[in-house]
Short mmCIF file of C-alpha atoms in Angstrom, two decimals:
data_model
loop_
_atom_site.label_atom_id
_atom_site.label_comp_id
_atom_site.label_asym_id
_atom_site.label_seq_id
_atom_site.Cartn_x
_atom_site.Cartn_y
_atom_site.Cartn_z
CA UNK A 679 0.66 -22.57 -5.15
CA UNK A 680 -1.60 -21.93 -8.16
CA UNK A 681 -0.42 -19.08 -10.36
CA UNK A 682 -2.85 -16.14 -10.60
CA UNK A 683 -4.73 -15.82 -13.89
CA UNK A 684 -3.25 -13.46 -16.47
CA UNK A 685 -4.98 -10.12 -16.93
CA UNK A 686 -7.01 -9.84 -20.16
CA UNK A 687 -5.19 -8.19 -23.07
CA UNK A 688 -6.82 -4.83 -23.97
CA UNK A 689 -5.26 -4.97 -27.46
CA UNK A 690 -7.95 -7.44 -28.48
CA UNK A 691 -10.68 -4.86 -28.03
CA UNK A 692 -14.08 -4.73 -26.37
CA UNK A 693 -17.37 -6.52 -26.80
CA UNK A 694 -20.97 -6.44 -25.64
CA UNK A 695 -23.64 -9.13 -25.56
CA UNK A 696 -27.29 -8.14 -25.70
CA UNK A 697 -30.64 -9.87 -25.55
CA UNK A 698 -32.67 -9.71 -28.76
CA UNK A 699 -36.46 -9.73 -28.30
CA UNK A 700 -38.79 -9.47 -31.30
CA UNK A 701 -35.99 -8.15 -33.55
CA UNK A 702 -35.06 -5.51 -30.96
CA UNK A 703 -31.75 -5.26 -29.04
CA UNK A 704 -32.84 -4.90 -25.41
CA UNK A 705 -31.22 -2.07 -23.40
CA UNK A 706 -29.09 -1.07 -26.40
CA UNK A 707 -28.50 2.45 -25.06
CA UNK A 708 -27.13 1.10 -21.77
CA UNK A 709 -24.81 -1.30 -23.52
CA UNK A 710 -23.49 1.38 -25.86
CA UNK A 711 -22.96 3.78 -22.96
CA UNK A 712 -20.82 1.19 -21.18
CA UNK A 713 -18.95 0.39 -24.38
CA UNK A 714 -18.33 4.09 -25.07
CA UNK A 715 -17.05 4.66 -21.52
CA UNK A 716 -14.57 1.80 -21.85
CA UNK A 717 -13.48 3.01 -25.30
CA UNK A 718 -12.64 6.43 -23.89
CA UNK A 719 -11.01 5.12 -20.71
CA UNK A 720 -8.84 2.44 -22.34
CA UNK A 721 -8.15 3.76 -25.83
CA UNK A 722 -9.02 7.47 -25.82
CA UNK A 723 -11.45 6.67 -28.63
CA UNK A 724 -15.07 7.30 -29.53
CA UNK A 725 -17.43 4.69 -30.90
CA UNK A 726 -18.32 4.90 -34.59
CA UNK A 727 -21.60 6.85 -34.90
CA UNK A 728 -23.13 4.20 -37.17
CA UNK A 729 -22.69 1.40 -34.62
CA UNK A 730 -26.14 1.84 -33.06
CA UNK A 731 -27.88 1.62 -36.44
CA UNK A 732 -25.87 -1.46 -37.38
CA UNK A 733 -26.65 -3.10 -34.04
CA UNK A 734 -30.38 -2.64 -34.64
CA UNK A 735 -30.20 -3.85 -38.24
CA UNK A 736 -28.37 -7.03 -37.21
CA UNK A 737 -31.40 -8.15 -35.18
CA UNK A 738 -33.71 -8.44 -38.18
CA UNK A 739 -35.46 -11.80 -38.26
CA UNK A 740 -34.45 -12.80 -34.69
CA UNK A 741 -37.41 -13.17 -32.33
CA UNK A 742 -35.40 -14.32 -29.30
CA UNK A 743 -31.64 -14.30 -29.43
CA UNK A 744 -28.23 -13.02 -28.52
CA UNK A 745 -26.38 -10.18 -30.23
CA UNK A 746 -22.64 -9.69 -29.95
CA UNK A 747 -20.97 -6.37 -30.74
CA UNK A 748 -17.18 -6.38 -31.15
CA UNK A 749 -14.99 -3.28 -31.51
CA UNK A 750 -11.20 -3.15 -31.94
CA UNK A 751 -9.13 0.02 -31.63
CA UNK A 752 -5.96 1.48 -33.07
CA UNK A 753 -4.20 4.82 -32.57
CA UNK A 754 -7.04 6.36 -30.57
CA UNK A 755 -9.86 5.37 -32.90
CA UNK A 756 -12.19 2.46 -33.58
CA UNK A 757 -10.57 0.27 -36.24
CA UNK A 758 -13.12 -2.49 -36.89
CA UNK A 759 -16.55 -3.33 -35.54
CA UNK A 760 -19.17 -6.02 -36.07
CA UNK A 761 -22.67 -6.72 -34.79
CA UNK A 762 -24.04 -10.25 -35.17
CA UNK A 763 -27.31 -11.65 -33.78
CA UNK A 764 -28.30 -15.32 -33.53
CA UNK A 765 -31.30 -17.16 -32.12
CA UNK A 766 -31.08 -18.84 -28.71
CA UNK A 767 -32.91 -21.74 -27.10
CA UNK A 768 -35.83 -20.22 -25.13
CA UNK A 769 -34.84 -22.48 -22.23
CA UNK A 770 -31.73 -20.30 -21.76
CA UNK A 771 -33.88 -17.22 -21.12
CA UNK A 772 -34.75 -16.77 -17.41
CA UNK A 773 -34.17 -20.48 -16.69
CA UNK A 774 -36.19 -22.08 -13.86
CA UNK A 775 -34.81 -23.43 -10.59
CA UNK A 776 -34.38 -26.86 -12.16
CA UNK A 777 -31.86 -25.38 -14.62
CA UNK A 778 -30.06 -23.34 -11.97
CA UNK A 779 -26.29 -22.92 -11.81
CA UNK A 780 -23.90 -25.15 -9.89
CA UNK A 781 -21.24 -22.68 -8.71
CA UNK A 782 -17.59 -23.56 -8.08
CA UNK A 783 -15.25 -21.08 -6.40
CA UNK A 784 -12.17 -20.10 -8.42
CA UNK A 785 -9.41 -17.75 -7.25
CA UNK A 786 -9.18 -14.92 -9.78
CA UNK A 787 -7.43 -11.89 -8.26
CA UNK A 788 -7.09 -8.98 -10.68
CA UNK A 789 -8.66 -10.89 -13.59
CA UNK A 790 -12.10 -9.35 -13.79
CA UNK A 791 -12.67 -5.61 -13.98
CA UNK A 792 -14.93 -2.78 -15.05
CA UNK A 793 -14.38 -3.24 -18.80
CA UNK A 794 -15.79 -6.00 -21.02
CA UNK A 795 -12.57 -6.98 -22.78
CA UNK A 796 -12.71 -9.41 -25.69
CA UNK A 797 -9.82 -11.48 -24.32
CA UNK A 798 -11.63 -14.25 -22.40
CA UNK A 799 -9.08 -16.99 -22.98
CA UNK A 800 -8.43 -17.70 -19.30
CA UNK A 801 -12.14 -17.74 -18.48
CA UNK A 802 -12.90 -20.10 -21.36
CA UNK A 803 -10.17 -22.51 -20.23
CA UNK A 804 -11.48 -22.35 -16.68
CA UNK A 805 -15.05 -23.03 -17.80
CA UNK A 806 -13.91 -25.98 -19.91
CA UNK A 807 -12.19 -27.47 -16.87
CA UNK A 808 -15.34 -27.16 -14.74
CA UNK A 809 -17.68 -28.95 -17.13
CA UNK A 810 -21.28 -27.96 -16.42
CA UNK A 811 -20.38 -25.93 -13.32
CA UNK A 812 -20.15 -22.12 -13.35
CA UNK A 813 -17.01 -20.43 -11.97
CA UNK A 814 -17.56 -18.09 -9.04
CA UNK A 815 -14.59 -15.73 -9.19
CA UNK A 816 -12.98 -14.68 -5.91
CA UNK A 817 -10.62 -11.76 -5.32
CA UNK A 818 -7.28 -11.86 -3.53
CA UNK A 819 -8.88 -11.63 -0.09
CA UNK A 820 -11.63 -14.12 -0.92
CA UNK A 821 -14.29 -11.56 -1.82
CA UNK A 822 -16.91 -12.67 -4.33
CA UNK A 823 -16.45 -10.81 -7.62
CA UNK A 824 -18.47 -12.29 -10.48
CA UNK A 825 -19.71 -15.62 -11.81
CA UNK A 826 -17.58 -15.67 -14.94
CA UNK A 827 -20.16 -14.10 -17.26
CA UNK A 828 -22.69 -12.80 -14.74
CA UNK A 829 -23.07 -10.60 -11.69
CA UNK A 830 -23.94 -12.20 -8.36
CA UNK A 831 -26.73 -11.48 -5.86
CA UNK A 832 -27.57 -13.07 -2.50
CA UNK A 833 -30.55 -12.65 -0.19
CA UNK A 834 -29.12 -12.14 3.31
CA UNK A 835 -31.49 -11.55 6.22
CA UNK A 836 -34.13 -10.20 3.86
CA UNK A 837 -31.74 -7.81 2.08
CA UNK A 838 -30.69 -8.28 -1.53
CA UNK A 839 -26.90 -7.95 -1.49
CA UNK A 840 -24.49 -7.69 -4.42
CA UNK A 841 -20.76 -6.89 -4.65
CA UNK A 842 -20.03 -3.15 -5.00
CA UNK A 843 -18.86 -1.51 -8.22
CA UNK A 844 -15.32 -0.98 -6.95
CA UNK A 845 -13.54 -1.37 -10.30
CA UNK A 846 -13.07 -5.12 -9.91
CA UNK A 847 -16.35 -6.23 -11.47
CA UNK A 848 -18.27 -5.42 -14.60
CA UNK A 849 -21.09 -2.90 -14.09
CA UNK A 850 -23.62 -5.25 -15.64
CA UNK A 851 -26.66 -3.87 -17.42
CA UNK A 852 -28.76 -6.73 -16.03
CA UNK A 853 -27.33 -6.03 -12.58
CA UNK A 854 -28.52 -2.43 -12.83
CA UNK A 855 -31.94 -3.53 -14.08
CA UNK A 856 -32.31 -6.06 -11.25
CA UNK A 857 -31.50 -3.37 -8.67
CA UNK A 858 -34.14 -1.09 -10.21
CA UNK A 859 -36.77 -3.83 -10.29
CA UNK A 860 -36.00 -4.79 -6.68
CA UNK A 861 -36.64 -1.19 -5.66
CA UNK A 862 -39.97 -1.20 -7.49
CA UNK A 863 -40.94 -4.38 -5.62
CA UNK A 864 -39.98 -2.88 -2.26
CA UNK A 865 -36.97 -5.15 -1.76
CA UNK A 866 -34.07 -3.54 0.08
CA UNK A 867 -30.78 -3.65 -1.86
CA UNK A 868 -27.25 -3.26 -0.49
CA UNK A 869 -24.01 -3.09 -2.48
CA UNK A 870 -21.51 -4.66 -0.08
CA UNK A 871 -18.59 -7.07 -0.02
CA UNK A 872 -19.63 -10.73 -0.01
CA UNK A 873 -17.71 -13.89 0.79
CA UNK A 874 -18.40 -17.42 -0.34
CA UNK A 875 -19.49 -18.14 3.23
CA UNK A 876 -22.08 -15.34 2.98
CA UNK A 877 -23.51 -17.06 -0.08
CA UNK A 878 -23.59 -20.45 1.65
CA UNK A 879 -25.55 -19.10 4.62
CA UNK A 880 -27.85 -16.92 2.53
CA UNK A 881 -31.40 -17.88 1.71
CA UNK A 882 -30.98 -17.47 -2.05
CA UNK A 883 -28.28 -16.79 -4.63
CA UNK A 884 -28.84 -15.84 -8.26
CA UNK A 885 -26.91 -14.57 -11.26
CA UNK A 886 -27.77 -11.76 -13.67
CA UNK A 887 -26.69 -11.41 -17.28
CA UNK A 888 -27.98 -9.54 -20.29
CA UNK A 889 -29.07 -12.64 -22.24
CA UNK A 890 -30.13 -15.19 -19.63
CA UNK A 891 -31.68 -12.53 -17.39
CA UNK A 892 -31.87 -14.00 -13.90
CA UNK A 893 -30.61 -17.53 -13.26
CA UNK A 894 -30.96 -19.19 -9.85
CA UNK A 895 -27.90 -20.79 -8.27
CA UNK A 896 -28.70 -24.24 -6.92
CA UNK A 897 -25.40 -25.11 -5.27
CA UNK A 898 -22.00 -23.75 -4.28
CA UNK A 899 -19.00 -26.09 -4.19
CA UNK A 900 -21.38 -29.03 -3.99
CA UNK A 901 -23.48 -27.63 -1.14
CA UNK A 902 -27.14 -27.09 -2.04
CA UNK A 903 -28.44 -23.53 -1.75
CA UNK A 904 -31.98 -23.23 -0.38
CA UNK A 905 -34.89 -21.21 -1.64
CA UNK A 906 -35.77 -19.16 -4.70
CA UNK A 907 -38.95 -17.20 -3.85
CA UNK A 908 -37.35 -13.74 -4.11
CA UNK A 909 -35.45 -14.83 -7.21
CA UNK A 910 -38.71 -15.88 -8.86
CA UNK A 911 -40.37 -12.53 -8.07
CA UNK A 912 -37.49 -10.55 -9.51
CA UNK A 913 -37.20 -12.79 -12.55
CA UNK A 914 -40.87 -12.41 -13.43
CA UNK A 915 -40.74 -8.61 -13.09
CA UNK A 916 -37.51 -8.23 -15.08
CA UNK A 917 -38.65 -10.61 -17.79
CA UNK A 918 -41.85 -8.60 -18.21
CA UNK A 919 -39.90 -5.33 -18.37
CA UNK A 920 -37.53 -6.59 -21.06
CA UNK A 921 -40.24 -8.14 -23.23
CA UNK A 922 -42.71 -5.26 -22.92
CA UNK A 923 -40.25 -2.33 -22.99
#
């Protein structure tokens, strides 16, 4: 029997990753709200008031990129923090179907959770072992949790379904934005438990993350996943929102 993955170590602090568009950190307020909530819940600490200003300043000169904010804590206060932004390959941003993810199911009970902890050692080892494939993390009872570094959506019988925020998955900022955009497009959304079999029988599966945006999933455990029409509609609307906001 494979041993369950170790839980991430909170002592290593928290982090956030943000999209940078035209020297601007996209959805900065949402990211800082999530970071502040985790800081209070896990460490009884508040974020340093200058963090927002530093996060904005770090994006200078970056037209399209990724920003990472790291915060460590000690004795109920923020000890150290950094904000660093780097350029990304435009092909990583809202990648087309041809660059979609090949998902591989991985048992990960109790590993993921509602806080973005800096300790990602187990995930990084898992990703290295999968090569180009993306881990699809499953809970103890086989429920779909996350895709390693992204939230998961599936189109089932015309309804856009995504795992519920039950404390076992990260409340992704891109997840929230995708739900909002779906509502604007008149697409019904349901937060409900999903299994790998649900994803296999669904018409479409896609991943959401704050830097890539929406990424189609092309296969699951080697089985091709059909269709991407709804994914394309959502991707175009969310991309426009992020770049024009």
